[in-house]
Tab-separated table of C-alpha atoms in Angstrom:
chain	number	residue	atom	x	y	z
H	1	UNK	CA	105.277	82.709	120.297
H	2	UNK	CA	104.311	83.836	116.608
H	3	UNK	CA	107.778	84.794	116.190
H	4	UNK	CA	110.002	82.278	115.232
H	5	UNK	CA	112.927	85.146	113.975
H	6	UNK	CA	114.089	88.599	114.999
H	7	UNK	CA	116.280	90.907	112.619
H	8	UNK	CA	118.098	93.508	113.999
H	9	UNK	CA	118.930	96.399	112.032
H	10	UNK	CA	121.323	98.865	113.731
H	11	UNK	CA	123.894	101.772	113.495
H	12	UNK	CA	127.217	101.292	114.203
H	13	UNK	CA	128.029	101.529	117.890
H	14	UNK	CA	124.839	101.357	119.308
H	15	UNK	CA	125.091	97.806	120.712
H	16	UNK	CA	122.788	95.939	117.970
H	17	UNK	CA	124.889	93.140	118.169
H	18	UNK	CA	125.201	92.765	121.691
H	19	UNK	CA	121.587	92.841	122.103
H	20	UNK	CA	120.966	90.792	119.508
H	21	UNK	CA	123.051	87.866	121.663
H	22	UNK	CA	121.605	88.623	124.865
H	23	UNK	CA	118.449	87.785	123.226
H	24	UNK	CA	119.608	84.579	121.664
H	25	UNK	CA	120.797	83.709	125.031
H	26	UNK	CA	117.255	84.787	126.635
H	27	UNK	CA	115.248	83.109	123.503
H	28	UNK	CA	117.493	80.089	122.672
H	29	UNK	CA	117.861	81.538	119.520
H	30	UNK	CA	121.030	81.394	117.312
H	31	UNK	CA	122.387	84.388	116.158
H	32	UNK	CA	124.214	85.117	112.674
H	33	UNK	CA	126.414	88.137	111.912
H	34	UNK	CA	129.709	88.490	110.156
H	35	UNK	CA	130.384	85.480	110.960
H	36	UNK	CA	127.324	83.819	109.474
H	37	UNK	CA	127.750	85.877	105.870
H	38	UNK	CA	132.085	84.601	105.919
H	39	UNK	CA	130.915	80.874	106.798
H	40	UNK	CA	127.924	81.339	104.124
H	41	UNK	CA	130.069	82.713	101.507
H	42	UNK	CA	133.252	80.548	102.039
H	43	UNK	CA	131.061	77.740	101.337
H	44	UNK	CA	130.313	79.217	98.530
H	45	UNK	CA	133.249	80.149	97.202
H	46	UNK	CA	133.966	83.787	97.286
H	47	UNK	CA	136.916	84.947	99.364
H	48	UNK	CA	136.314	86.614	103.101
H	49	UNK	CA	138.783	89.566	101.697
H	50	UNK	CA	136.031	90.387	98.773
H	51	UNK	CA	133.027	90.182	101.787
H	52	UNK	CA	135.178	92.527	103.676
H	53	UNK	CA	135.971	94.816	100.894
H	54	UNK	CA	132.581	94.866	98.969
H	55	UNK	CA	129.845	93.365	101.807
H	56	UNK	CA	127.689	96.092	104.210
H	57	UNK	CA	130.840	98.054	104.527
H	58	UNK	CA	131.479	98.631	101.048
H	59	UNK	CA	133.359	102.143	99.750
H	60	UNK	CA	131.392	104.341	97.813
H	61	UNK	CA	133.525	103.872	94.831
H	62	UNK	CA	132.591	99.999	95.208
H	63	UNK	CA	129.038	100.804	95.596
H	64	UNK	CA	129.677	102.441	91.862
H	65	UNK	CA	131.219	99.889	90.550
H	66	UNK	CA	128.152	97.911	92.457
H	67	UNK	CA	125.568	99.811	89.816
H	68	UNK	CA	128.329	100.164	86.850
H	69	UNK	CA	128.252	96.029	86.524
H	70	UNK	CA	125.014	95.603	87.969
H	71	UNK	CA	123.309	94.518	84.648
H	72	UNK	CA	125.912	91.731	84.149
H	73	UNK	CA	125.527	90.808	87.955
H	74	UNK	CA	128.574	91.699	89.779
H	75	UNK	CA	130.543	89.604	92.245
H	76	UNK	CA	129.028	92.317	94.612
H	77	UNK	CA	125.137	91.486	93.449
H	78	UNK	CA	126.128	87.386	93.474
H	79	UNK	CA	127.315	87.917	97.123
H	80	UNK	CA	124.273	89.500	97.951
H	81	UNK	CA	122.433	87.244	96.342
H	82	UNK	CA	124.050	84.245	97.970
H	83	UNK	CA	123.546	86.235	101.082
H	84	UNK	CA	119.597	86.639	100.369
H	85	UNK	CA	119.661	82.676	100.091
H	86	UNK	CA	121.386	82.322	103.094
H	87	UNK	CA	119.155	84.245	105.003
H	88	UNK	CA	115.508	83.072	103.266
H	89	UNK	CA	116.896	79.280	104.825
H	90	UNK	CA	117.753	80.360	108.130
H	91	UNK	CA	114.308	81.873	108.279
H	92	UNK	CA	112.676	79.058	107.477
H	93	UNK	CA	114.800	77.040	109.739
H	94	UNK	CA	113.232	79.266	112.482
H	95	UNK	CA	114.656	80.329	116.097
H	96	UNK	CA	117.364	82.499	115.266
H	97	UNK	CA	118.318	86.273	115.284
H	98	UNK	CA	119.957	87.973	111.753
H	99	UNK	CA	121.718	91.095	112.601
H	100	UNK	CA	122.313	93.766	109.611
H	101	UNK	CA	122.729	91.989	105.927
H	102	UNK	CA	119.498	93.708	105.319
H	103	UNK	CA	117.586	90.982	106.795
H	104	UNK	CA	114.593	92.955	107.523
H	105	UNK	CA	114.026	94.187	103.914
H	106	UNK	CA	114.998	90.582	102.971
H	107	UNK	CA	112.106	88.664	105.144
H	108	UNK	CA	109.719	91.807	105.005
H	109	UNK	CA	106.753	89.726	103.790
H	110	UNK	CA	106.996	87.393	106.785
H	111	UNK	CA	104.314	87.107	109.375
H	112	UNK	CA	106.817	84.819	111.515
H	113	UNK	CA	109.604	87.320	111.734
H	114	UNK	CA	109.634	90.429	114.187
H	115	UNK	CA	112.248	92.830	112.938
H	116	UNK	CA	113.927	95.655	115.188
H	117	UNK	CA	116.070	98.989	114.860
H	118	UNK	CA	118.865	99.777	117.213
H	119	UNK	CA	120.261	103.627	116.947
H	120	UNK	CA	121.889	105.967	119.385
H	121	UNK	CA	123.119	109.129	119.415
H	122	UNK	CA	126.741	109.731	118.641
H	123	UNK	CA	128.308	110.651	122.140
H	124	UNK	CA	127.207	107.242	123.030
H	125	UNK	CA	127.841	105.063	120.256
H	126	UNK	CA	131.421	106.993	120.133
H	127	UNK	CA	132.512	106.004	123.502
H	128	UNK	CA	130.736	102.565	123.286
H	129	UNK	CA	133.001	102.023	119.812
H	130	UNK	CA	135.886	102.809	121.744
H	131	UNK	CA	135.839	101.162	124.935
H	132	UNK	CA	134.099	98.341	124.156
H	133	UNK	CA	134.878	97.775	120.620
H	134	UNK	CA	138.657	98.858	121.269
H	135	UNK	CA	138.778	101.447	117.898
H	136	UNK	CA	140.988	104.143	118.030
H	137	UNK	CA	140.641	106.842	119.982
H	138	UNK	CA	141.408	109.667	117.708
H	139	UNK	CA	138.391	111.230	115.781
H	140	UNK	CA	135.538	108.067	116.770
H	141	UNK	CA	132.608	110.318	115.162
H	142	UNK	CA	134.661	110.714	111.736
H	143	UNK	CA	134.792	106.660	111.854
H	144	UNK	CA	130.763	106.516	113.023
H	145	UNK	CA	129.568	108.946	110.054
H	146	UNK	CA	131.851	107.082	107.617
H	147	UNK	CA	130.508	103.965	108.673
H	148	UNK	CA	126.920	104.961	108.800
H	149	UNK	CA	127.034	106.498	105.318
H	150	UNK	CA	128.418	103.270	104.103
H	151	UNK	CA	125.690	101.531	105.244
H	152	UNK	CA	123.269	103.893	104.177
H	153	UNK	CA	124.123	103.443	100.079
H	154	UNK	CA	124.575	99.838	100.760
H	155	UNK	CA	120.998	99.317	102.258
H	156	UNK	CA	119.521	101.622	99.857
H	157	UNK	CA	121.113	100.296	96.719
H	158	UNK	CA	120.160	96.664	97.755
H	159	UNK	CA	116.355	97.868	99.160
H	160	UNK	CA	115.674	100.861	97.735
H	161	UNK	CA	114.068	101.754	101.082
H	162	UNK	CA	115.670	104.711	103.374
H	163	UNK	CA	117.776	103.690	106.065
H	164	UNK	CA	116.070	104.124	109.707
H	165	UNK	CA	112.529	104.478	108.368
H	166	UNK	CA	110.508	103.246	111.449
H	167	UNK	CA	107.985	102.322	109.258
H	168	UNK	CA	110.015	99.036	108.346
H	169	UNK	CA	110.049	98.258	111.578
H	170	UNK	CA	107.477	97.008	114.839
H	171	UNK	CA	110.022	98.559	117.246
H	172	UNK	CA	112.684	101.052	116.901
H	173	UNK	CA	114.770	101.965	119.802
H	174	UNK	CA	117.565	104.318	120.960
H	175	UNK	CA	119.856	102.015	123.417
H	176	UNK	CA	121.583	105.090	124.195
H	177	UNK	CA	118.668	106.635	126.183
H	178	UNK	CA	117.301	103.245	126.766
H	179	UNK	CA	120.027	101.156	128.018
H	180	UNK	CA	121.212	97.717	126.451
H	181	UNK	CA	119.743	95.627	129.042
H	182	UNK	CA	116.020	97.545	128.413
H	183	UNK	CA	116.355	97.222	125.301
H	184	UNK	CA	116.753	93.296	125.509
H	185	UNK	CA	113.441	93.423	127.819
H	186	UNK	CA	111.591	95.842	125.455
H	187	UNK	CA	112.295	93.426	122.494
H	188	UNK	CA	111.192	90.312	124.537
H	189	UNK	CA	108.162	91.971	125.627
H	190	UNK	CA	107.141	93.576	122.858
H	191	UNK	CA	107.189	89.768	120.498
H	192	UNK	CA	105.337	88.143	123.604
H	193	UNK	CA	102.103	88.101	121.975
H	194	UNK	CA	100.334	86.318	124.968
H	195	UNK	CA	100.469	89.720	126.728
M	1	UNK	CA	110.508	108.801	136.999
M	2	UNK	CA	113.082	110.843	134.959
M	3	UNK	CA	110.312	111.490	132.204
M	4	UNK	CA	108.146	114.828	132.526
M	5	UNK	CA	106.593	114.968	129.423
M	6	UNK	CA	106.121	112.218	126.232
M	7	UNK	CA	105.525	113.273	123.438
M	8	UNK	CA	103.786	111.150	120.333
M	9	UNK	CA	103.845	111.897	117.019
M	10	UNK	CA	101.530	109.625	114.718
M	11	UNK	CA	100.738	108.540	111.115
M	12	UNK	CA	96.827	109.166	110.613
M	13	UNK	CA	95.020	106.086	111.556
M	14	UNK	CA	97.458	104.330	113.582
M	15	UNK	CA	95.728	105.122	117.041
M	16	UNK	CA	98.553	107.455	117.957
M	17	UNK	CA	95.712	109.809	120.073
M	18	UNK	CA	94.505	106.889	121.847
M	19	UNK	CA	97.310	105.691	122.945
M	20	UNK	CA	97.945	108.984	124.261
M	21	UNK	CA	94.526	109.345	125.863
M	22	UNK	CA	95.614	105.503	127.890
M	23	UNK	CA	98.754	106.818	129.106
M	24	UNK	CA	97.376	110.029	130.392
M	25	UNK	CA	95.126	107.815	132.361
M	26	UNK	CA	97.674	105.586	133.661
M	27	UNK	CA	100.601	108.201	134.440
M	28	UNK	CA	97.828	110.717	135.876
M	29	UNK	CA	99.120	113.323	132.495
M	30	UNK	CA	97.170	115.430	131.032
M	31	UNK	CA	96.541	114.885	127.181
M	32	UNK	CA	97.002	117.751	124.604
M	33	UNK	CA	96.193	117.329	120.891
M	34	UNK	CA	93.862	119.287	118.232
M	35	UNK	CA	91.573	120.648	120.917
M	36	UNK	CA	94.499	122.403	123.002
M	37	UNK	CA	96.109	124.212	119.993
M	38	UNK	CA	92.392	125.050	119.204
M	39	UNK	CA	92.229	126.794	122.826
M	40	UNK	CA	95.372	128.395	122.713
M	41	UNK	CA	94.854	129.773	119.544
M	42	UNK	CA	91.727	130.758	120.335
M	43	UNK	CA	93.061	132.918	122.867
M	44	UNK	CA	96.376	134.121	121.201
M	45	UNK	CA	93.554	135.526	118.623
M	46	UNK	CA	93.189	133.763	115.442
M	47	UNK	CA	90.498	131.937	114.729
M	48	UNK	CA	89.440	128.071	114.535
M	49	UNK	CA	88.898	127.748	110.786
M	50	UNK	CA	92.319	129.629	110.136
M	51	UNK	CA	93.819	126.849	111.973
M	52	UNK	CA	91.709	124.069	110.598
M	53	UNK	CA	92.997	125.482	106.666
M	54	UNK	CA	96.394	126.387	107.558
M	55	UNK	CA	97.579	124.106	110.780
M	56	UNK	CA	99.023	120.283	110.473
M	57	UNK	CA	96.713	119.321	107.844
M	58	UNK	CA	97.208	122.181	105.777
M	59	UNK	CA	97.796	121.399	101.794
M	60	UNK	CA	100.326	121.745	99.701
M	61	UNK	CA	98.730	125.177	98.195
M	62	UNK	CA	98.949	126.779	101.404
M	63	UNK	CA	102.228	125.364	102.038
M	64	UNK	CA	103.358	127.162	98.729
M	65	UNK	CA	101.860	130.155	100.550
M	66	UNK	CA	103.936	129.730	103.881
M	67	UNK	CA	107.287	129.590	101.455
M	68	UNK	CA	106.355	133.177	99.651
M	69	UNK	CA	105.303	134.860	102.898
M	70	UNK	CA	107.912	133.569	104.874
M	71	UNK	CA	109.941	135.970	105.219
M	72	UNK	CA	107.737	138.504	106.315
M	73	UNK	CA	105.950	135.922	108.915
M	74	UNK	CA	102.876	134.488	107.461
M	75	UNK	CA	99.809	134.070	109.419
M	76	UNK	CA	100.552	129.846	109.401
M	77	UNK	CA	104.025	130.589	110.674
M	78	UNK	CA	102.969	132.972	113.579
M	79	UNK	CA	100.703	129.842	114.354
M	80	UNK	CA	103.573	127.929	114.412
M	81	UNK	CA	105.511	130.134	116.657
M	82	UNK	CA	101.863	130.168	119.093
M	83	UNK	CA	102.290	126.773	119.034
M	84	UNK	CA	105.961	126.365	119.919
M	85	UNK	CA	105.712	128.554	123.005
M	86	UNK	CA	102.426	126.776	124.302
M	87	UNK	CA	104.121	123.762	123.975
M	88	UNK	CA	107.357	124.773	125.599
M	89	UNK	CA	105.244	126.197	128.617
M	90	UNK	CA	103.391	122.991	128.711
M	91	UNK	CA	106.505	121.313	128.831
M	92	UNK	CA	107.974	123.291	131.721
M	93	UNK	CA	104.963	122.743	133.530
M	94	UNK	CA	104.785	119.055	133.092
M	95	UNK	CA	103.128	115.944	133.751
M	96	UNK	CA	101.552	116.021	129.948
M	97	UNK	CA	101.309	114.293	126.681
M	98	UNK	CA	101.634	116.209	123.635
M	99	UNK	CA	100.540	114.360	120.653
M	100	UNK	CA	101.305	116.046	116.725
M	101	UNK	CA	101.964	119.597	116.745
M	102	UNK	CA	105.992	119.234	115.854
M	103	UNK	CA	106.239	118.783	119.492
M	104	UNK	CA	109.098	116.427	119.377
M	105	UNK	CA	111.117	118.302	116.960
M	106	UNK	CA	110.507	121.451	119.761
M	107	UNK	CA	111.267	119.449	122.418
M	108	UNK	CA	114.144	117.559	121.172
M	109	UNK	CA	116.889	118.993	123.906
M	110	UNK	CA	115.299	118.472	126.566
M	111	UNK	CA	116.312	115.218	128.891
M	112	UNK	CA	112.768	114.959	130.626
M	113	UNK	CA	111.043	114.344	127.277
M	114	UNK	CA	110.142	110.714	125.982
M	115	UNK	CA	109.723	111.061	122.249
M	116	UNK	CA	107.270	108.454	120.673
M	117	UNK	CA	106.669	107.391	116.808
M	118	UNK	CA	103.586	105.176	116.143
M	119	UNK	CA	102.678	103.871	112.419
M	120	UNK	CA	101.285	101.216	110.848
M	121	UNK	CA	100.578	99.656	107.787
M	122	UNK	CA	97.851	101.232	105.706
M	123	UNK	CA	95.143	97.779	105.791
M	124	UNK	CA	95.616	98.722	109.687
M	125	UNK	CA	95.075	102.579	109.461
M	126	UNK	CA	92.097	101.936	106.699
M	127	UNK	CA	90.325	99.609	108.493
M	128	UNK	CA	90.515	101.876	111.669
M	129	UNK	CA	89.825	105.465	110.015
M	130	UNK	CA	86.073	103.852	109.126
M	131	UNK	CA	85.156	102.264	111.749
M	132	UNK	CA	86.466	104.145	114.743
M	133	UNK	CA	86.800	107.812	113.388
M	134	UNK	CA	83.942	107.486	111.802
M	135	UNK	CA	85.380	108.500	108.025
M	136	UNK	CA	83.369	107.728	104.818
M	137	UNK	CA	84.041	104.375	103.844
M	138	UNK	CA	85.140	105.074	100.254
M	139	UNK	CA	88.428	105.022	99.925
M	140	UNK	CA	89.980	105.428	102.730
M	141	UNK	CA	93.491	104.441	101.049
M	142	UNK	CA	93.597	107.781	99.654
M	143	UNK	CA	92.682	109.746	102.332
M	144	UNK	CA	95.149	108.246	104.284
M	145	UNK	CA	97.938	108.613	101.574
M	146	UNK	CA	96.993	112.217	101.388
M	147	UNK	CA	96.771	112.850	104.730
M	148	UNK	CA	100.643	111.501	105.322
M	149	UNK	CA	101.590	113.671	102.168
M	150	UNK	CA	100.255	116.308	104.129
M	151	UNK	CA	101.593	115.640	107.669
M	152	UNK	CA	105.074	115.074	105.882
M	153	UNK	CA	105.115	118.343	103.924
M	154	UNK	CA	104.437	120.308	107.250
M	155	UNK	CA	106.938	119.118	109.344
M	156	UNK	CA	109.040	118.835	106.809
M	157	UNK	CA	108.577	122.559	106.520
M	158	UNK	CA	108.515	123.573	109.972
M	159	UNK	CA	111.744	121.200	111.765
M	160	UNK	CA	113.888	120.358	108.339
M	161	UNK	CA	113.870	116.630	109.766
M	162	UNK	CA	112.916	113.272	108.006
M	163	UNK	CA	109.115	112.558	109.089
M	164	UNK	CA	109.215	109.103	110.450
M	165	UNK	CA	113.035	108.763	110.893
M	166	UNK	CA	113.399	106.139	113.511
M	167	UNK	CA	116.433	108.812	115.282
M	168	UNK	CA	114.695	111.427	116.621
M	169	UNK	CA	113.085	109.269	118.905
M	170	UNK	CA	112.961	106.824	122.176
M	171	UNK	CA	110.628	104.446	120.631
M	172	UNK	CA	108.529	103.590	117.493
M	173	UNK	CA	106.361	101.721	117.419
M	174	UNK	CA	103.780	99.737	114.452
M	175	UNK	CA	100.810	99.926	116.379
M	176	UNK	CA	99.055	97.328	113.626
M	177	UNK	CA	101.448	94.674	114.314
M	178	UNK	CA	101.797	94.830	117.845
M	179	UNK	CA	98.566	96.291	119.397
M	180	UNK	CA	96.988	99.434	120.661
M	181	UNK	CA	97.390	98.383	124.353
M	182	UNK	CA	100.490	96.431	123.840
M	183	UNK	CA	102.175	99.631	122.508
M	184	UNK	CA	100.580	101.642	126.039
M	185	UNK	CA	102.469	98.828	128.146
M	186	UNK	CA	105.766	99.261	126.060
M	187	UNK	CA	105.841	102.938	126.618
M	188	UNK	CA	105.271	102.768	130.160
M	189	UNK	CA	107.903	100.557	130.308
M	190	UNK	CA	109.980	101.825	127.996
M	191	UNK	CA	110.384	105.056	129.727
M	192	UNK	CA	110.246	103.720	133.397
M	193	UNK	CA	113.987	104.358	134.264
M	194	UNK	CA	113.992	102.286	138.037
M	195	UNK	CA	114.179	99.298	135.110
């Protein structure tokens, strides 16, 4: 396997996550999310609240403030930056799976890693987001567009690349017409490059 | 199978057609590309070389044109609408493979429809314009870079969607990273619903 890394780049609700662990489970991969980037940056020294308040979910009046301080380096950009660290030494560790943190645009250059985009449409990703993720019930598609806009700026301010391009990506797929599980199986088969 | 009709739509050079060509061999589909609007256009009344100056490839001078006539239904847009009901027959027919032509964005509400994106990375689409279309070897680079400007501009024009945005379809797929026949398997499999 040429692959020794997978990022997975997704909108909310569409199960990146969850496929991104059923692959590490398939793979033997490890698999960092939020929890990677609060471990990474506690060690570091910056406070889970600020990741929570100014990380991939970050208002658009912190993304401001982002480009505002940007030229001093904000505790925004040194976050980032720590994150960008993080995520170059897990790569060269090998066997694992990144999901979001703009991984992909982070390892682009890499011949090792295979990176992946999960979207759905929004009936699905607004039921998945409530039943499986337990939001609230009232208005799920206000909280989906909010989220995705969010992570729109904060990918494009950090990448300067558009959010969902498939040309970022070898394989882009919508788990909502696919199915998790597929998915999972399209992603192993499509890094298998014995086939 | 659940899936009627695929359709792909393709940067220039990234072996979008002949992927198209394998699968209509191996689902038994018939294949429609340049040669089928040529037909149908054909017999609808206007004539080849309109289409050649005015259809997908057309530049951005007579795209300026289709803006100012508009209103009163250019020529280029009443090829358009040719093309939207030939495709929209095709599709009730079924059993086909529609590759360019904006048929995705037509197509986009219907549930038997498998919407593919291929790309891939421009030493990739270079290296295969020369030496399996056949094009002049000096700079290819450019011809492909025009050519996307080109394909861009016209959908662009005609559906009001992102070209390349990895949400309007099932799969995309980089053809240069993963392989011409390794992207033939994935679609078959990707759309095989018994999975």
């Amino acid at each position: 396997m040429k692959y020794r890394v997978i990022t997975i780049t997704r909108e909310f609700g569409s199960g990146g996550r969850t496929i991104g662990k059923a692959l590490g489970e398939k793979l033997g991969y490890d698999v960092y999310d939020y929890e990677f980037v609060k471990k990474m940056t506690m060690e570091s020294g910056l406070e889970e609240d600020y990741i929570k308040e100014h990380g991939e979910d970050a208002n658009k009046k912190n993304l401001f403030s982002f480009m505002w301080t940007n030229a001093g380096g904000s505790v925004s950009d040194q976050l980032f930056i720590a994150q960008r660290e993080a995520i170059t030494n897990l790569a060269n560790k090998g066997n694992c799976i990144i999901v979001g943190r703009c991984a992909d645009y982070i390892l682009k250059d890499r011949e090792d890693v295979f990176h992946v985009f999960i979207h759905a449409d929004m009936d699905f990703r607004a039921e998945r987001i409530v039943n499986k993720y337990g939001e609230r019930t009232d208005s799920p598609e206000k909280r989906i567009k909010d989220k995705d806009k969010r992570r729109k700026a904060y990918y494009r301010y950090y990448t300067n690349y558009k959010w969902g391009d498939a040309t970022n990506y070898h394989m882009s797929l919508n788990s909502g017409k696919l199915g998790i599980d597929h998915c999972v199986d399209l992603i192993m088969k499509g890094m298998d490059d014995t086939l």
